[in-house]
XYZ file of C-alpha atoms in Angstrom:
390
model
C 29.355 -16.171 -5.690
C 28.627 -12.298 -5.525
C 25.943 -11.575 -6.608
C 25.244 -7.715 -7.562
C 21.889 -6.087 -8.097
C 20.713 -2.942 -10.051
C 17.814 -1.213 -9.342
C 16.270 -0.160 -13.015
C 13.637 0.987 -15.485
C 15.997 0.751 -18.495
C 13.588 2.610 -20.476
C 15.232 2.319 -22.704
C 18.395 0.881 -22.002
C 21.218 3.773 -22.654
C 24.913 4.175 -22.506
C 24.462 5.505 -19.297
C 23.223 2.380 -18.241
C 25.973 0.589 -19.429
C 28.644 3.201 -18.221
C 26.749 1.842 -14.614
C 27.878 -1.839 -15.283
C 30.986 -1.059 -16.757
C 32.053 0.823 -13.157
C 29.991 -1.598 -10.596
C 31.922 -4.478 -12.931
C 35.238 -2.619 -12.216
C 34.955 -2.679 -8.941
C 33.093 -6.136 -8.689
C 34.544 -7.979 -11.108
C 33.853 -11.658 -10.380
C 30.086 -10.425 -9.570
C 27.111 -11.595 -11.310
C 24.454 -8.624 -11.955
C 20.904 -8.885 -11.333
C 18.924 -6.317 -12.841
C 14.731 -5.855 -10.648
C 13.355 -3.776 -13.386
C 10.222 -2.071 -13.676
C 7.543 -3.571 -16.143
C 5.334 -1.809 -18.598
C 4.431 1.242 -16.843
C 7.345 3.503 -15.060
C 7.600 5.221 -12.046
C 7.025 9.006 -13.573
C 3.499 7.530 -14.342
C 3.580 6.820 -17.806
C 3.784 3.958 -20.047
C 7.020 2.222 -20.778
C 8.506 3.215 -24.357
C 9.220 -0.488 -24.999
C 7.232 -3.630 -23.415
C 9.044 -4.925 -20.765
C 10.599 -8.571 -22.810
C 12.007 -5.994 -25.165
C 13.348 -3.890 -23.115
C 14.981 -6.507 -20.747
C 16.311 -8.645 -23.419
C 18.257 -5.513 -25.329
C 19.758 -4.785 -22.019
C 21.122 -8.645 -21.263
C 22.067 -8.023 -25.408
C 24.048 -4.676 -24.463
C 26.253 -6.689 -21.883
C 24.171 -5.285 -19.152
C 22.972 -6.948 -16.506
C 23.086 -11.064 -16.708
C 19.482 -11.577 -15.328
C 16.432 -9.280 -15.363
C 13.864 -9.504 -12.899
C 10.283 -7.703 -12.751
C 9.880 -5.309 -10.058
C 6.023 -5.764 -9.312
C 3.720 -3.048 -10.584
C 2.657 -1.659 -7.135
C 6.051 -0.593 -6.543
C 7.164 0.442 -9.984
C 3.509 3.139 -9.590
C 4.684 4.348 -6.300
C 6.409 7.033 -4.450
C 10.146 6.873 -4.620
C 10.141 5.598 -1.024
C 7.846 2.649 -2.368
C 9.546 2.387 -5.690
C 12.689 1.685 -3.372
C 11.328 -0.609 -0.657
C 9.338 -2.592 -3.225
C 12.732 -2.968 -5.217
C 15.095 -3.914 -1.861
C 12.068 -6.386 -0.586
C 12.011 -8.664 -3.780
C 16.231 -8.328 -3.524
C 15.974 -9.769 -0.430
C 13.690 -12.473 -0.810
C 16.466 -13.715 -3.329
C 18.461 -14.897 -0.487
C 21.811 -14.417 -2.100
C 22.479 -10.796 -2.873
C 25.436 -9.332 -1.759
C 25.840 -5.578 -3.286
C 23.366 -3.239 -4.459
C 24.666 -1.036 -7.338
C 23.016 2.747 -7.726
C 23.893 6.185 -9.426
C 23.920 8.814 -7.594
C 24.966 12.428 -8.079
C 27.143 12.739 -5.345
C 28.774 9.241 -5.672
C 29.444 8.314 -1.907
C 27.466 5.451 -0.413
C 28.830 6.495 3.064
C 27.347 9.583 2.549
C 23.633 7.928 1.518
C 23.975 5.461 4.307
C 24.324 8.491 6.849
C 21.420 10.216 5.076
C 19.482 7.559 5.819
C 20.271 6.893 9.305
C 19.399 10.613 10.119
C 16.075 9.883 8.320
C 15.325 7.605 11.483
C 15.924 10.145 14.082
C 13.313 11.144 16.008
C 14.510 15.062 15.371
C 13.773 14.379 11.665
C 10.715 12.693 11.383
C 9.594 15.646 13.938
C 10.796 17.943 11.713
C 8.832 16.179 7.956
C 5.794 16.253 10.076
C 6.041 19.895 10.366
C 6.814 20.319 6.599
C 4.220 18.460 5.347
C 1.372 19.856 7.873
C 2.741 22.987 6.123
C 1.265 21.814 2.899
C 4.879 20.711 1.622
C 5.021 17.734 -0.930
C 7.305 14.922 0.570
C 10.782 15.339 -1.348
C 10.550 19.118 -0.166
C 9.497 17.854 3.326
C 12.688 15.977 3.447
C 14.475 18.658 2.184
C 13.603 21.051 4.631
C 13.818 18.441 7.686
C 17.594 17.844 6.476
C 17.994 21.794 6.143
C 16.936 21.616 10.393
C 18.600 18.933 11.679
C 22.016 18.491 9.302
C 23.123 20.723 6.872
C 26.112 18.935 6.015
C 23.855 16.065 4.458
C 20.989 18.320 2.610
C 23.030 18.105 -0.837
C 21.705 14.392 -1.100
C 17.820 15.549 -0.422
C 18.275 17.815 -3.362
C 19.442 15.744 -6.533
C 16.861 13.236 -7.918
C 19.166 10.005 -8.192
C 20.967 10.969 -5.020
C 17.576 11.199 -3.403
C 16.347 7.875 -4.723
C 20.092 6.275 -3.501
C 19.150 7.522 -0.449
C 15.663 5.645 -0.571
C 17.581 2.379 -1.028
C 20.152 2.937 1.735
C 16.958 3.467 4.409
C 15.137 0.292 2.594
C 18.648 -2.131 2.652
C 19.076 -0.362 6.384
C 15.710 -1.258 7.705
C 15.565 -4.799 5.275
C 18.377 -6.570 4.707
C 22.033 -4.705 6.073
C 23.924 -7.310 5.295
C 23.608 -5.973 1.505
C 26.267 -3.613 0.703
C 25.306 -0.892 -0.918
C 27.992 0.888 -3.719
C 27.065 4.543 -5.233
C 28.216 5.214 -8.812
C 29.061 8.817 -10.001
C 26.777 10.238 -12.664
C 28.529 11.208 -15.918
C 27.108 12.698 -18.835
C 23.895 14.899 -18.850
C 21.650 15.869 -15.800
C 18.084 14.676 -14.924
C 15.618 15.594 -17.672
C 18.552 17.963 -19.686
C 18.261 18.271 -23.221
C 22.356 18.813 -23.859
C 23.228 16.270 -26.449
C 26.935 17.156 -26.235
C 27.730 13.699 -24.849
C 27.410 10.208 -25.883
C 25.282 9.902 -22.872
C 22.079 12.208 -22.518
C 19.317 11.852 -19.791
C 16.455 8.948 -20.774
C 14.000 11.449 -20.419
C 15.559 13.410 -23.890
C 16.508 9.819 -25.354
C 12.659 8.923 -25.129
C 11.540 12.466 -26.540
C 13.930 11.819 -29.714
C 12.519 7.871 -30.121
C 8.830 9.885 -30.058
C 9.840 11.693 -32.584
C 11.955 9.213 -34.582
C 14.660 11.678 -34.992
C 17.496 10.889 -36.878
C 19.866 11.157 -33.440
C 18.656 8.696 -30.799
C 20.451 5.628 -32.469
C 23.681 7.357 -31.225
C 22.643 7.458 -27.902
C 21.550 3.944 -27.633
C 24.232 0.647 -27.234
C 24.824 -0.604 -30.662
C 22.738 -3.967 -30.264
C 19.654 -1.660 -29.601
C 19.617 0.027 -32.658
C 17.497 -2.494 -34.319
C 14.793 -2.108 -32.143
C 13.864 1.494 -33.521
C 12.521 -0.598 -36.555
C 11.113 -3.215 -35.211
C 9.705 -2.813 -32.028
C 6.311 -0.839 -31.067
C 6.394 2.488 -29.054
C 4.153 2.762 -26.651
C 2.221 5.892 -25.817
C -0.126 6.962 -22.773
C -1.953 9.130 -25.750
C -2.754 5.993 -26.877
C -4.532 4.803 -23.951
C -6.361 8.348 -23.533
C -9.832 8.016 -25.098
C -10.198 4.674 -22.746
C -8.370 6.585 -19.051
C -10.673 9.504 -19.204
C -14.502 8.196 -19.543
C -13.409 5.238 -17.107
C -12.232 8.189 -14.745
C -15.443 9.853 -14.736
C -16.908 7.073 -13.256
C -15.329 7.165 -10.097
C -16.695 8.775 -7.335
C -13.941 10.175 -4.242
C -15.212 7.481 -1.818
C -13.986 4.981 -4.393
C -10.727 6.665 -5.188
C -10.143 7.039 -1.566
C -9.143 3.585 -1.268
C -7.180 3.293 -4.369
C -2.909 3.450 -3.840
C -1.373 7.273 -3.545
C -4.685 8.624 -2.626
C -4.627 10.575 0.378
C -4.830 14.503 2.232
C -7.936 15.306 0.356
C -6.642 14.452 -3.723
C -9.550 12.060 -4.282
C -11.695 14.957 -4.197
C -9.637 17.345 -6.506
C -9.302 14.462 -8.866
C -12.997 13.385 -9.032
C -13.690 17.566 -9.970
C -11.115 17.548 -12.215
C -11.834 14.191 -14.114
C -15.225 15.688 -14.847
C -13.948 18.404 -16.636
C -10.676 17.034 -18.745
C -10.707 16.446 -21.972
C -7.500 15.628 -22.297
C -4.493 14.095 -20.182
C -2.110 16.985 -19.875
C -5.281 18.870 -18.769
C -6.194 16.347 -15.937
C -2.431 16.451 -14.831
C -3.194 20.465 -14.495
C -6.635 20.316 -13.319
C -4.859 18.284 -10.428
C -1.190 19.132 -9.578
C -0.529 21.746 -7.132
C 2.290 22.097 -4.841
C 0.924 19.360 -2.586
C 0.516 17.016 -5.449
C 3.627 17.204 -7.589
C 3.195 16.483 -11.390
C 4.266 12.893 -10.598
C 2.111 11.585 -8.262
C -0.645 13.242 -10.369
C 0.635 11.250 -12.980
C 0.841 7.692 -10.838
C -2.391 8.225 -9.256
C -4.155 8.327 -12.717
C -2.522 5.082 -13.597
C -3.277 3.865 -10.117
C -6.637 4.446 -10.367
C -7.367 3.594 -14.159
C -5.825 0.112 -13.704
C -7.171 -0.738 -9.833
C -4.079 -0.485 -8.172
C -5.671 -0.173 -4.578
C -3.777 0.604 -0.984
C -4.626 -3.146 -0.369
C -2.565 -4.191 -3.126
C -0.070 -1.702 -2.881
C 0.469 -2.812 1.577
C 1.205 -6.335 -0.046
C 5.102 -7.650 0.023
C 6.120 -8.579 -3.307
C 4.421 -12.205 -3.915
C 6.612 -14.165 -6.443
C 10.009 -12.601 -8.840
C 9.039 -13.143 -12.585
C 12.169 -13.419 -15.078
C 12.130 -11.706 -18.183
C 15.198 -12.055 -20.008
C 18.981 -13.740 -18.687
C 22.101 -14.889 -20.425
C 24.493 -18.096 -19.481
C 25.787 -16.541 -16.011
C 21.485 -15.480 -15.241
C 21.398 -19.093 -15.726
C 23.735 -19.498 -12.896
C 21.968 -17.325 -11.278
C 18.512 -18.867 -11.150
C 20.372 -21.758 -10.192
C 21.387 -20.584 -6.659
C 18.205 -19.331 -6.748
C 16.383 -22.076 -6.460
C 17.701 -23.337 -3.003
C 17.729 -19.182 -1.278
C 15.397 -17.760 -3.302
C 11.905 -17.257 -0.355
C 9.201 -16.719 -3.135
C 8.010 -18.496 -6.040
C 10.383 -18.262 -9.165
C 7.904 -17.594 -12.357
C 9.776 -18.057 -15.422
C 7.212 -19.361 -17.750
C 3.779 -17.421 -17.212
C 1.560 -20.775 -17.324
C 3.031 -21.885 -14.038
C 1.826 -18.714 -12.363
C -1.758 -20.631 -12.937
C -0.567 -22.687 -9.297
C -0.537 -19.206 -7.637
C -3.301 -18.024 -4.404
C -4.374 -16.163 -2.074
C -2.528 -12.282 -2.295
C 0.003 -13.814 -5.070
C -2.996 -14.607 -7.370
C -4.569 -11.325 -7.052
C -1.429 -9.541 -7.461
C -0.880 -11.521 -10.616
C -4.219 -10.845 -11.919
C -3.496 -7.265 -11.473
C -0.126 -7.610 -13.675
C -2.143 -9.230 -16.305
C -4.917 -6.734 -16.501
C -2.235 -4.198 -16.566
C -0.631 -5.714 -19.345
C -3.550 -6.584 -21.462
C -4.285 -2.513 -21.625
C -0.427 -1.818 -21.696
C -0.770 -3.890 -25.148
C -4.024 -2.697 -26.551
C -5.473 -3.448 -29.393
C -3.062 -7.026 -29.195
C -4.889 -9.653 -28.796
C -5.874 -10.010 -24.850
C -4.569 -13.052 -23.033
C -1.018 -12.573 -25.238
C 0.821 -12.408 -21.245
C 0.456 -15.572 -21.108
C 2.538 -16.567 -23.917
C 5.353 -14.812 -23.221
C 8.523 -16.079 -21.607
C 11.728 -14.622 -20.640
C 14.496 -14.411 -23.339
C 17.241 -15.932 -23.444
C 20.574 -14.134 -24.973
C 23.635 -16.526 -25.646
């Protein structure tokens, strides 16, 4: 059995997404998918637009992927090199992945995979030292270290999905080669574009429209979604505001020091500006700078409201939780169970047999969802389990 995976935050599930499966199906197609999906907060640092059951299940609905895994929270909240290594780590602790599908802007795995071996060369890493002793954030560190040491490869440091594709090739290069990795060509609008010309605009605009409930996002959503714009809660980090920025105040820098994404000094430009915000967009501006890009702001606010520390954040993921599958995830699950190195959680109760760093980490990704679902009842986590689509 092949056994494909997606990296994802389906937030929400698009026709982009699907345009994904319909090519990595095309050219795998006796493969199984496997979708490791971020949960209920995203790696821009924000809050999901749908709870993660929703969103999983209207992807398996969409004929997306045929099982949906959770990617754990400490590596959905980090960097784009964590976001990645957390992602290929829990792949390989499946123990029967073969492919890893991706888009990319450029659409050449052979390109990414050289990319990343240059990333390993001792010229390079000389060379992001130097950038970011400059003051440089780390994409335009890597930017300018490809810019020294080859050219030929510095298109791929430049576009955002090409320069997360490249994070996976370095993660399945240094984790698991065995997994092959295939690059699919973006179609439709950029990164973050408005253009609504195509069937297929960026999530970023799709999530703006569901906001706003404007009359266009059904058309930009697979038909089996569409339901979901009546009946399922959005979710807001405005909504979490008057409870982020009191608990923010509270914390001095030697405590955010040793929460995850906290380093070169921003514990102490985030404790000055906590004290003065009175609002989120005016923390993120109180903070960002070119040495703290807009997103990291962003994660380290989450980080640090919900206890994410660099202890957590250092641990390998601890157990793969399943959120949603169809007759083939079934399958799936089923191999699983004899290559599969961590503990399989498909009904939340049984995590209640986890210890040691799996416990805490679960802990963690109940907190995180109690406040995700605020004012729910607390304690609803427990009662969820993964659904099934036939």
């Amino acid at each position: 059995m092949r056994l494909c995976a997606i990296i994802s935050e389906y937030n929400p599930f698009h026709l982009g997404h699907s345009y994904q499966i319909r090519r990595t199906r095309e050219q795998l197609p006796d493969a199984l998918i496997v979708s490791v999906m971020s949960g209920n907060y995203v790696q821009r640092g924000d809050l999901a637009v749908w709870d993660k059951y929703t969103r999983a299940r209207l992807a398996v609905q969409a004929g997306g992927p045929d099982l949906v895994l959770e990617l754990p929270l400490t590596a959905a909240l980090s960097s784009a090199e964590g976001f990645a290594r957390g992602a290929v780590s829990l792949i390989r602790s499946l123990g029967c992945v073969t492919h890893l599908s991706f888009g990319s802007e450029c659409g050449s795995a052979e390109l990414l995979m050289r990319a990343a071996a240059l990333t390993a060369s001792e010229a390079f890493r000389t060379a992001r030292a130097q950038a970011l002793s400059e003051g440089l954030s780390y994409p335009a560190a890597l930017h300018r270290a490809a810019q020294e040491t080859q050219p030929d490869c510095v298109a791929v440091f430049s576009e955002p999905n090409d320069t997360l594709g490249l994070e996976y090739c370095r993660a399945l290069r240094d984790l698991c080669p065995e997994i092959l990795p295939i690059a699919v060509k973006r179609t439709g609008s950029a990164h973050d574009s408005t253009d609504t010309t195509e069937s297929i605009c960026s999530a970023s605009y799709l999530r703006t429209l569901l906001y706003q409930g404007h009359p266009d996002s059904p058309r930009f959503l697979p038909t089996s979604s569409r339901s979901a714009l009546n009946t399922e809660r959005i979710h807001r980090i405005s909504e979490m505001e008057p409870a982020i920025l009191p608990y923010l105040r509270r914390l001095t820098p030697d405590t955010l020091a040793g929460i995850h994404g906290f380093s070169e000094g921003l514990e102490h430009r985030f404790a000055e500006a906590a004290g003065r915000a009175r609002s989120l967009p005016e923390l993120y501006e109180g903070i960002k700078s070119k040495r703290y890009p807009l997103s990291r702001v962003r994660r380290a606010v989450l980080c640090a409201y919900l206890g994410i520390t660099s202890d957590l954040a250092a641990l390998p993921p601890q157990y793969v939780r399943v959120l949603a599958l169809n007759g083939r995830g079934r399958a799936v699950l089923k191999q699983m169970k004899s290559t599969c190195s961590l503990p399989v959680i498909t009904k939340p109760t049984a995590a209640r047999a986890l210890t040691g760093d799996a416990k805490s980490l679960w802990t963690l990704d109940m907190t995180a969802d109690n406040l995700y679902h605020f004012p729910e009842t607390s304690g609803s986590g427990w009662k969820r389990t993964p659904a099934v689509v036939l």
